[in-house]
């Protein structure tokens, strides 16, 4: 097996195998692991469903489309980009994929070895795993700081770029998964400065760009990148939300400024050509849905809902002992980190069912199990709440990721109160 293949793990789904074993023993599971709003009960408004069902009736919807993606949609998205007033693009700068996961996989796959992309830690693992698999090595990361609003440690980034000549690009995830942080403009400008100094390109994963709340706005790559080459990534999975559409796209900026960057973009286009094209139906729905006057209201309403959940979680967990807690301002995840030294071998939560107790003791046996995974297993076994350990997000920190997707506010309050009580019980055990 290729060495890098070891890096291809996805704990967000991996943890489900453990939860399924508990389910088989009769435990009810509250799913806080995966960022699928639909799985958590979100529904599309009927006007959006009507647009999609009208398209389903049209014969043309069933054909292949242009290998870069439907032209009308690319023109629509280029126009929206240009209205932001930053770097201007046209339809030819946009390339569609089968979900953003497909775009992420291809970008790293087609980077010329030994080129590396440095990305955030904790990391959304599709990026870090794909990058590491390409490099046959561990991911190269810069730190996000839980003691400073989860903002990136820009000195750490600078030094790592400076001392690693293989780094050709920097990944920004904004708003961020798994921390729910949104980067202020001053930090984004610093990314650009570093890229310019070391002749790098930027990748901005902006799948959550329109999911911000409680007064925060996120800046999109063309609004700050200037003349540096870069790729912005976007998709339908989160905002609409329509994750099963498998529809995402990239926007290329300043291709003409760097021949090697331009070659990477051309390779990505060619790779789509040999596949023929990406999913057409979601693509053709984009101008109709996002161009509809009701769309902005729909987003605002969604953001108000998530913003309210963010406040509720903050009210509950903000005062929990032994953790670093940051209230989120974008996306729909939060990462809770345990303070140094508070996690120890041997800590537990009370479990009534002896079969469940034996199972979790098997899972946590031995010192290779990271201490946050241990807590996560106990939380799931004792309380039926399934979260993801942060050590699985390419991080040395110890904590866990939750989602802000619970629709029912009473259930949300109950889940997070249980998490708070469990933290206290576990740390005092
Ligand atoms: C930051 C980020 N990028 C990309 C993706 C992948 O999205 P898609 O469903 O389009 O593959 C996700 C999904 O959770 C994500 O959180």
Short mmCIF file of C-alpha atoms and ligand atoms in Angstrom, two decimals:
data_model
loop_
_atom_site.label_atom_id
_atom_site.label_comp_id
_atom_site.label_asym_id
_atom_site.label_seq_id
_atom_site.Cartn_x
_atom_site.Cartn_y
_atom_site.Cartn_z
CA UNK A 1 0.00 0.00 0.00
CA UNK A 2 1.20 3.56 -0.72
CA UNK A 3 2.45 5.16 2.51
CA UNK A 4 0.19 8.19 2.07
CA UNK A 5 -2.85 5.91 1.95
CA UNK A 6 -2.56 5.57 5.74
CA UNK A 7 -3.58 9.22 5.94
CA UNK A 8 -6.96 8.50 4.34
CA UNK A 9 -9.12 8.26 7.44
CA UNK A 10 -12.42 10.01 8.07
CA UNK A 11 -13.38 9.80 11.71
CA UNK A 12 -16.59 11.79 11.12
CA UNK A 13 -17.96 8.60 9.56
CA UNK A 14 -15.56 6.19 11.32
CA UNK A 15 -17.13 6.97 14.69
CA UNK A 16 -20.47 5.76 13.30
CA UNK A 17 -19.17 2.16 13.37
CA UNK A 18 -18.72 2.49 17.12
CA UNK A 19 -22.12 4.14 17.55
CA UNK A 20 -23.72 1.31 15.56
CA UNK A 21 -22.29 -1.23 18.01
CA UNK A 22 -23.92 0.72 20.85
CA UNK A 23 -27.19 0.88 18.93
CA UNK A 24 -27.10 -2.89 18.57
CA UNK A 25 -26.99 -3.02 22.39
CA UNK A 26 -30.12 -0.86 22.53
CA UNK A 27 -28.54 2.58 23.08
CA UNK A 28 -30.29 5.57 21.46
CA UNK A 29 -27.79 7.81 19.65
CA UNK A 30 -27.95 11.60 19.26
CA UNK A 31 -25.89 12.30 16.15
CA UNK A 32 -23.57 15.25 16.63
CA UNK A 33 -20.90 13.94 14.30
CA UNK A 34 -21.80 14.85 10.74
CA UNK A 35 -22.46 18.19 9.04
CA UNK A 36 -25.53 17.11 7.11
CA UNK A 37 -28.34 19.57 7.90
CA UNK A 38 -30.87 17.36 6.09
CA UNK A 39 -30.04 14.38 8.29
CA UNK A 40 -30.77 16.67 11.27
CA UNK A 41 -34.19 17.61 9.93
CA UNK A 42 -33.55 20.70 7.76
CA UNK A 43 -35.91 20.89 4.79
CA UNK A 44 -35.75 22.94 1.62
CA UNK A 45 -38.59 25.46 1.22
CA UNK A 46 -41.22 24.38 -1.27
CA UNK A 47 -40.35 27.15 -3.77
CA UNK A 48 -36.85 25.63 -4.09
CA UNK A 49 -38.23 22.12 -4.40
CA UNK A 50 -40.63 23.39 -7.09
CA UNK A 51 -37.74 24.79 -9.12
CA UNK A 52 -35.96 21.45 -8.91
CA UNK A 53 -39.05 19.43 -9.77
CA UNK A 54 -39.74 21.65 -12.81
CA UNK A 55 -36.19 20.93 -13.98
CA UNK A 56 -36.77 17.21 -13.45
CA UNK A 57 -39.63 17.46 -15.99
CA UNK A 58 -37.37 18.87 -18.70
CA UNK A 59 -35.79 16.30 -21.06
CA UNK A 60 -32.62 18.34 -21.42
CA UNK A 61 -31.86 17.93 -17.70
CA UNK A 62 -30.88 14.31 -18.28
CA UNK A 63 -28.02 14.86 -20.71
CA UNK A 64 -24.32 15.42 -20.12
CA UNK A 65 -23.30 19.06 -19.79
CA UNK A 66 -20.13 20.94 -20.73
CA UNK A 67 -17.14 19.30 -19.04
CA UNK A 68 -16.42 22.50 -17.09
CA UNK A 69 -20.08 22.74 -16.07
CA UNK A 70 -23.24 24.27 -17.52
CA UNK A 71 -22.28 27.52 -19.27
CA UNK A 72 -25.32 29.52 -18.14
CA UNK A 73 -24.56 28.60 -14.52
CA UNK A 74 -20.89 29.47 -14.81
CA UNK A 75 -21.86 32.85 -16.33
CA UNK A 76 -24.30 33.42 -13.48
CA UNK A 77 -21.68 32.59 -10.84
CA UNK A 78 -19.00 34.70 -12.55
CA UNK A 79 -21.42 37.63 -12.57
CA UNK A 80 -22.16 37.20 -8.85
CA UNK A 81 -18.43 37.05 -8.19
CA UNK A 82 -17.84 40.23 -10.16
CA UNK A 83 -20.53 42.12 -8.27
CA UNK A 84 -18.42 41.70 -5.12
CA UNK A 85 -16.14 44.27 -6.70
CA UNK A 86 -12.88 42.36 -6.23
CA UNK A 87 -10.91 40.27 -8.74
CA UNK A 88 -13.03 39.82 -11.89
CA UNK A 89 -13.49 36.45 -13.60
CA UNK A 90 -15.53 34.97 -16.43
CA UNK A 91 -17.29 31.64 -17.02
CA UNK A 92 -14.04 30.04 -18.18
CA UNK A 93 -12.54 30.50 -14.70
CA UNK A 94 -15.17 28.26 -13.11
CA UNK A 95 -14.99 24.47 -12.99
CA UNK A 96 -17.67 22.15 -11.62
CA UNK A 97 -17.07 18.97 -9.62
CA UNK A 98 -19.12 16.14 -8.13
CA UNK A 99 -19.24 17.77 -4.73
CA UNK A 100 -16.44 19.83 -3.24
CA UNK A 101 -14.93 16.62 -1.91
CA UNK A 102 -14.20 15.69 -5.53
CA UNK A 103 -12.54 19.06 -6.15
CA UNK A 104 -10.43 18.73 -3.00
CA UNK A 105 -9.29 15.23 -3.94
CA UNK A 106 -8.33 16.28 -7.46
CA UNK A 107 -6.45 19.44 -6.52
CA UNK A 108 -4.05 17.56 -4.26
CA UNK A 109 -3.86 14.57 -6.58
CA UNK A 110 -2.68 16.72 -9.48
CA UNK A 111 -0.18 18.84 -7.58
CA UNK A 112 3.26 18.11 -8.93
CA UNK A 113 5.37 16.27 -6.29
CA UNK A 114 7.03 17.33 -4.03
CA UNK A 115 4.77 20.41 -3.86
CA UNK A 116 2.91 20.81 -0.57
CA UNK A 117 -0.07 22.87 0.60
CA UNK A 118 0.00 24.02 4.21
CA UNK A 119 -3.41 23.97 5.89
CA UNK A 120 -4.98 24.71 9.28
CA UNK A 121 -4.85 22.44 12.33
CA UNK A 122 -7.37 21.35 13.49
CA UNK A 123 -8.13 20.50 9.88
CA UNK A 124 -11.20 19.44 7.97
CA UNK A 125 -9.85 16.01 7.26
CA UNK A 126 -10.83 15.73 3.59
CA UNK A 127 -8.20 18.42 2.92
CA UNK A 128 -5.48 17.19 5.25
CA UNK A 129 -5.90 13.52 4.34
CA UNK A 130 -5.90 14.17 0.58
CA UNK A 131 -2.90 16.46 0.84
CA UNK A 132 -1.00 13.94 2.94
CA UNK A 133 -1.92 11.07 0.64
CA UNK A 134 -0.55 13.08 -2.30
CA UNK A 135 2.66 13.84 -0.42
CA UNK A 136 3.15 10.33 1.03
CA UNK A 137 3.78 12.09 4.30
CA UNK A 138 2.01 13.70 7.24
CA UNK A 139 0.13 16.93 6.54
CA UNK A 140 1.94 20.25 7.00
CA UNK A 141 -0.20 22.50 9.15
CA UNK A 142 -0.37 25.90 10.84
CA UNK A 143 -2.04 26.22 14.22
CA UNK A 144 -5.45 27.65 14.93
CA UNK A 145 -5.41 29.00 18.48
CA UNK A 146 -8.29 28.12 20.82
CA UNK A 147 -7.02 30.75 23.25
CA UNK A 148 -7.34 33.46 20.61
CA UNK A 149 -10.81 32.96 19.06
CA UNK A 150 -9.43 30.10 16.98
CA UNK A 151 -7.58 32.62 14.83
CA UNK A 152 -4.54 31.25 13.01
CA UNK A 153 -1.12 31.63 14.59
CA UNK A 154 0.37 33.71 11.79
CA UNK A 155 3.93 33.47 13.17
CA UNK A 156 3.68 29.69 13.11
CA UNK A 157 2.43 29.86 9.51
CA UNK A 158 5.17 32.27 8.48
CA UNK A 159 7.98 30.16 9.95
CA UNK A 160 6.67 26.91 8.52
CA UNK A 161 6.38 28.42 5.05
CA UNK A 162 9.81 30.00 5.35
CA UNK A 163 11.50 26.75 6.36
CA UNK A 164 9.67 24.49 3.96
CA UNK A 165 10.58 25.26 0.36
CA UNK A 166 8.16 22.59 -0.92
CA UNK A 167 5.16 24.61 0.22
CA UNK A 168 3.55 26.14 -2.89
CA UNK A 169 0.19 27.10 -1.45
CA UNK A 170 -1.79 27.94 1.70
CA UNK A 171 -5.23 26.56 2.46
CA UNK A 172 -7.71 28.82 4.24
CA UNK A 173 -11.07 27.46 5.39
CA UNK A 174 -13.34 30.43 5.95
CA UNK A 175 -15.76 30.15 7.74
CA UNK A 176 -14.03 27.23 9.32
CA UNK A 177 -14.88 23.60 9.85
CA UNK A 178 -14.32 22.37 12.61
CA UNK A 179 -14.07 25.57 14.71
CA UNK A 180 -16.88 27.83 13.45
CA UNK A 181 -14.42 30.72 13.28
CA UNK A 182 -14.62 33.48 10.63
CA UNK A 183 -11.37 35.24 9.71
CA UNK A 184 -11.22 39.03 10.07
CA UNK A 185 -9.92 41.02 7.10
CA UNK A 186 -6.59 41.83 8.80
CA UNK A 187 -5.75 38.13 9.02
CA UNK A 188 -6.81 37.49 5.43
CA UNK A 189 -4.57 40.34 4.31
CA UNK A 190 -1.66 38.74 6.17
CA UNK A 191 -2.24 35.43 4.34
CA UNK A 192 -1.95 37.36 1.08
CA UNK A 193 1.25 39.11 2.23
CA UNK A 194 2.85 35.77 3.10
CA UNK A 195 1.74 34.24 -0.19
CA UNK A 196 3.20 37.19 -2.08
CA UNK A 197 6.50 37.09 -0.18
CA UNK A 198 7.04 33.36 -0.86
CA UNK A 199 5.43 33.20 -4.30
CA UNK A 200 2.58 30.92 -3.19
CA UNK A 201 -1.02 30.56 -4.26
CA UNK A 202 -4.02 30.55 -1.92
CA UNK A 203 -6.86 28.07 -1.71
CA UNK A 204 -9.94 29.31 0.10
CA UNK A 205 -12.56 26.71 0.96
CA UNK A 206 -15.65 28.91 1.21
CA UNK A 207 -18.36 26.28 1.34
CA UNK A 208 -19.75 28.10 4.42
CA UNK A 209 -19.23 31.67 3.12
CA UNK A 210 -22.96 32.50 3.33
CA UNK A 211 -23.40 30.87 6.72
CA UNK A 212 -22.43 33.60 9.19
CA UNK A 213 -24.47 35.07 12.01
CA UNK A 214 -24.80 37.32 15.02
CA UNK A 215 -23.30 40.28 13.16
CA UNK A 216 -20.36 38.57 11.45
CA UNK A 217 -19.71 38.68 7.69
CA UNK A 218 -17.13 36.57 5.88
CA UNK A 219 -14.88 37.89 3.12
CA UNK A 220 -14.56 35.90 -0.09
CA UNK A 221 -11.15 35.34 -1.73
CA UNK A 222 -11.62 37.82 -4.64
CA UNK A 223 -12.31 40.56 -2.10
CA UNK A 224 -8.80 40.42 -0.67
CA UNK A 225 -6.47 38.36 -2.86
CA UNK A 226 -5.34 41.23 -5.11
CA UNK A 227 -2.89 39.97 -7.75
CA UNK A 228 -1.94 36.69 -5.99
CA UNK A 229 -3.09 33.49 -7.76
CA UNK A 230 -5.79 31.52 -5.97
CA UNK A 231 -8.69 29.11 -6.00
CA UNK A 232 -11.98 29.64 -4.17
CA UNK A 233 -14.14 26.59 -3.54
CA UNK A 234 -17.89 26.52 -3.09
CA UNK A 235 -20.72 23.99 -3.18
CA UNK A 236 -24.38 23.25 -2.60
CA UNK A 237 -24.06 20.85 0.32
CA UNK A 238 -24.29 23.28 3.22
CA UNK A 239 -25.97 26.46 2.15
CA UNK A 240 -28.94 25.10 0.21
CA UNK A 241 -28.58 22.48 1.81
CA UNK A 242 -28.37 19.71 -0.77
CA UNK A 243 -25.40 17.49 0.14
CA UNK A 244 -26.72 14.56 -1.89
CA UNK A 245 -26.52 16.66 -5.07
CA UNK A 246 -22.73 16.15 -5.07
CA UNK A 247 -22.22 19.56 -6.61
CA UNK A 248 -19.30 21.88 -5.95
CA UNK A 249 -17.18 24.28 -7.99
CA UNK A 250 -13.88 26.10 -8.03
CA UNK A 251 -13.15 29.66 -9.17
CA UNK A 252 -9.65 30.39 -10.45
CA UNK A 253 -8.14 33.84 -9.85
CA UNK A 254 -5.11 35.44 -11.51
CA UNK A 255 -4.19 32.37 -13.56
CA UNK A 256 -2.15 34.49 -15.91
CA UNK A 257 0.13 35.62 -13.07
CA UNK A 258 1.87 32.27 -12.57
CA UNK A 259 2.60 29.60 -15.20
CA UNK A 260 2.73 26.70 -12.74
CA UNK A 261 -0.53 27.68 -11.11
CA UNK A 262 -2.08 28.01 -14.56
CA UNK A 263 -0.82 24.50 -15.42
CA UNK A 264 -2.52 23.10 -12.30
CA UNK A 265 -5.83 24.74 -13.33
CA UNK A 266 -5.49 23.32 -16.86
CA UNK A 267 -4.79 19.84 -15.46
CA UNK A 268 -7.93 20.07 -13.32
CA UNK A 269 -9.96 21.07 -16.39
CA UNK A 270 -8.49 18.20 -18.37
CA UNK A 271 -9.21 15.74 -15.59
CA UNK A 272 -12.88 16.73 -15.78
CA UNK A 273 -12.81 16.35 -19.55
CA UNK A 274 -11.73 12.73 -19.33
CA UNK A 275 -14.60 12.14 -16.89
CA UNK A 276 -16.95 13.97 -19.33
CA UNK A 277 -18.66 16.23 -16.76
CA UNK A 278 -20.08 16.58 -13.23
CA UNK A 279 -23.68 16.23 -11.99
CA UNK A 280 -25.89 18.39 -14.22
CA UNK A 281 -29.26 18.74 -12.47
CA UNK A 282 -27.98 20.63 -9.41
CA UNK A 283 -25.88 22.87 -11.67
CA UNK A 284 -28.81 24.00 -13.78
CA UNK A 285 -30.85 24.71 -10.66
CA UNK A 286 -28.29 27.24 -9.36
CA UNK A 287 -29.24 30.37 -11.36
CA UNK A 288 -32.92 29.66 -10.79
CA UNK A 289 -32.55 29.21 -7.03
CA UNK A 290 -29.82 31.70 -6.18
CA UNK A 291 -31.17 34.24 -8.67
CA UNK A 292 -34.63 34.15 -7.05
CA UNK A 293 -35.55 37.17 -4.95
CA UNK A 294 -36.54 34.83 -2.09
CA UNK A 295 -33.05 33.36 -1.77
CA UNK A 296 -31.49 36.12 0.34
CA UNK A 297 -34.37 35.98 2.84
CA UNK A 298 -34.01 32.24 2.98
CA UNK A 299 -30.30 32.53 3.85
CA UNK A 300 -30.96 35.23 6.43
CA UNK A 301 -33.58 33.10 8.12
CA UNK A 302 -31.21 30.10 8.19
CA UNK A 303 -28.45 32.22 9.67
CA UNK A 304 -30.72 33.61 12.36
CA UNK A 305 -31.63 30.05 13.31
CA UNK A 306 -28.01 28.88 13.52
CA UNK A 307 -27.00 32.08 15.32
CA UNK A 308 -29.62 31.38 17.99
CA UNK A 309 -28.27 27.84 18.46
CA UNK A 310 -24.75 29.26 18.73
CA UNK A 311 -25.93 31.52 21.58
CA UNK A 312 -27.70 28.68 23.39
CA UNK A 313 -24.61 26.47 23.20
CA UNK A 314 -22.46 29.35 24.42
CA UNK A 315 -24.80 30.00 27.38
CA UNK A 316 -24.49 26.35 28.40
CA UNK A 317 -20.87 25.47 27.65
CA UNK A 318 -19.32 28.90 28.12
CA UNK A 319 -19.15 28.31 31.88
CA UNK A 320 -18.01 24.66 31.79
CA UNK A 321 -14.78 24.03 33.70
CA UNK A 322 -11.63 22.50 32.20
CA UNK A 323 -12.23 23.59 28.60
CA UNK A 324 -11.49 26.39 26.16
CA UNK A 325 -14.78 27.52 24.67
CA UNK A 326 -15.22 29.96 21.80
CA UNK A 327 -18.62 31.03 20.56
CA UNK A 328 -18.93 30.41 16.82
CA UNK A 329 -19.73 33.05 14.22
CA UNK A 330 -19.90 30.97 11.04
CA UNK A 331 -20.50 27.48 9.65
CA UNK A 332 -22.28 25.04 11.94
CA UNK A 333 -19.65 23.38 14.08
CA UNK A 334 -17.91 24.16 17.31
CA UNK A 335 -14.71 22.66 18.65
CA UNK A 336 -14.37 22.38 22.39
CA UNK A 337 -10.83 21.86 23.66
CA UNK A 338 -9.83 20.47 27.05
CA UNK A 339 -7.29 22.53 28.97
CA UNK A 340 -3.79 21.10 29.31
CA UNK A 341 -3.36 18.32 31.86
CA UNK A 342 -7.08 17.88 32.71
CA UNK A 343 -7.53 14.65 30.73
CA UNK A 344 -6.04 11.51 32.28
CA UNK A 345 -6.07 7.77 31.77
CA UNK A 346 -8.69 6.08 33.91
CA UNK A 347 -11.33 8.84 33.81
CA UNK A 348 -14.84 7.53 33.23
CA UNK A 349 -18.55 8.26 33.13
CA UNK A 350 -21.05 6.07 34.96
CA UNK A 351 -22.59 3.45 32.68
CA UNK A 352 -25.57 1.40 33.88
CA UNK A 353 -25.65 -1.34 31.25
CA UNK A 354 -22.84 -3.88 31.95
CA UNK A 355 -22.62 -4.90 28.26
CA UNK A 356 -22.11 -1.29 27.20
CA UNK A 357 -19.56 -0.84 29.97
CA UNK A 358 -17.54 -3.86 28.81
CA UNK A 359 -17.62 -2.61 25.22
CA UNK A 360 -16.35 0.87 26.05
CA UNK A 361 -13.66 -0.62 28.28
CA UNK A 362 -12.49 -2.71 25.30
CA UNK A 363 -12.41 0.40 23.08
CA UNK A 364 -10.40 2.43 25.55
CA UNK A 365 -7.93 -0.26 26.53
CA UNK A 366 -4.26 0.58 26.00
CA UNK A 367 -2.45 3.87 25.83
CA UNK A 368 -2.66 4.36 22.02
CA UNK A 369 -6.20 5.68 22.32
CA UNK A 370 -5.90 9.50 22.41
CA UNK A 371 -7.36 10.93 25.60
CA UNK A 372 -10.03 12.93 23.78
CA UNK A 373 -11.19 9.82 21.91
CA UNK A 374 -11.50 8.15 25.29
CA UNK A 375 -13.84 10.93 26.46
CA UNK A 376 -15.81 10.73 23.21
CA UNK A 377 -16.29 6.96 23.60
CA UNK A 378 -17.47 7.38 27.19
CA UNK A 379 -19.85 10.20 26.23
CA UNK A 380 -21.35 8.00 23.55
CA UNK A 381 -21.57 4.90 25.74
CA UNK A 382 -22.93 6.68 28.81
CA UNK A 383 -25.15 9.34 27.25
CA UNK A 384 -25.65 8.25 23.64
CA UNK A 385 -24.19 11.51 22.26
CA UNK A 386 -21.94 10.99 19.24
CA UNK A 387 -19.31 13.74 18.72
CA UNK A 388 -15.95 13.57 16.91
CA UNK A 389 -12.59 13.71 18.75
CA UNK A 390 -10.45 16.64 17.65
CA UNK A 391 -7.32 14.46 17.53
CA UNK A 392 -8.89 13.04 14.36
CA UNK A 393 -8.77 16.51 12.77
CA UNK A 394 -5.02 16.44 12.40
CA UNK A 395 -4.44 18.21 15.72
CA UNK A 396 -2.35 17.80 18.86
CA UNK A 397 -5.13 19.46 20.85
CA UNK A 398 -7.51 17.27 22.79
CA UNK A 399 -11.19 18.01 22.47
CA UNK A 400 -14.20 17.29 20.32
CA UNK A 401 -16.35 18.75 17.57
CA UNK A 402 -20.09 19.25 17.89
CA UNK A 403 -22.56 20.55 15.32
CA UNK A 404 -25.08 23.40 15.49
CA UNK A 405 -27.64 21.52 13.47
CA UNK A 406 -30.17 20.33 16.04
CA UNK A 407 -33.53 21.72 14.90
CA UNK A 408 -35.42 21.24 18.11
CA UNK A 409 -34.25 23.80 20.68
CA UNK A 410 -35.32 21.71 23.68
CA UNK A 411 -33.30 18.77 22.38
CA UNK A 412 -30.39 21.13 21.69
CA UNK A 413 -30.47 22.48 25.26
CA UNK A 414 -30.77 18.98 26.68
CA UNK A 415 -27.88 17.60 24.58
CA UNK A 416 -25.51 20.42 25.48
CA UNK A 417 -26.47 20.42 29.14
CA UNK A 418 -25.69 16.69 29.16
CA UNK A 419 -22.35 17.38 27.47
CA UNK A 420 -21.54 19.99 30.12
CA UNK A 421 -22.51 17.67 32.97
CA UNK A 422 -20.50 14.87 31.37
CA UNK A 423 -17.40 17.07 31.14
CA UNK A 424 -17.71 17.82 34.86
CA UNK A 425 -18.36 14.19 35.83
CA UNK A 426 -15.53 12.88 33.62
CA UNK A 427 -12.93 15.37 34.82
CA UNK A 428 -13.87 14.73 38.47
CA UNK A 429 -13.91 10.95 38.13
C1 LIG B 1 -14.87 22.79 4.79
C2 LIG B 1 -15.53 21.78 3.91
N1 LIG B 1 -15.13 21.67 2.64
C3 LIG B 1 -15.69 20.78 1.80
C4 LIG B 1 -16.68 19.92 2.23
C5 LIG B 1 -17.19 18.89 1.26
O1 LIG B 1 -18.44 19.21 0.77
P1 LIG B 1 -19.14 18.40 -0.39
O2 LIG B 1 -20.39 17.83 0.20
O3 LIG B 1 -19.44 19.41 -1.46
O4 LIG B 1 -18.21 17.34 -0.87
C6 LIG B 1 -17.13 19.99 3.55
C7 LIG B 1 -18.15 19.06 4.05
O5 LIG B 1 -18.41 18.93 5.22
C8 LIG B 1 -16.54 20.95 4.41
O6 LIG B 1 -16.92 21.06 5.69
#
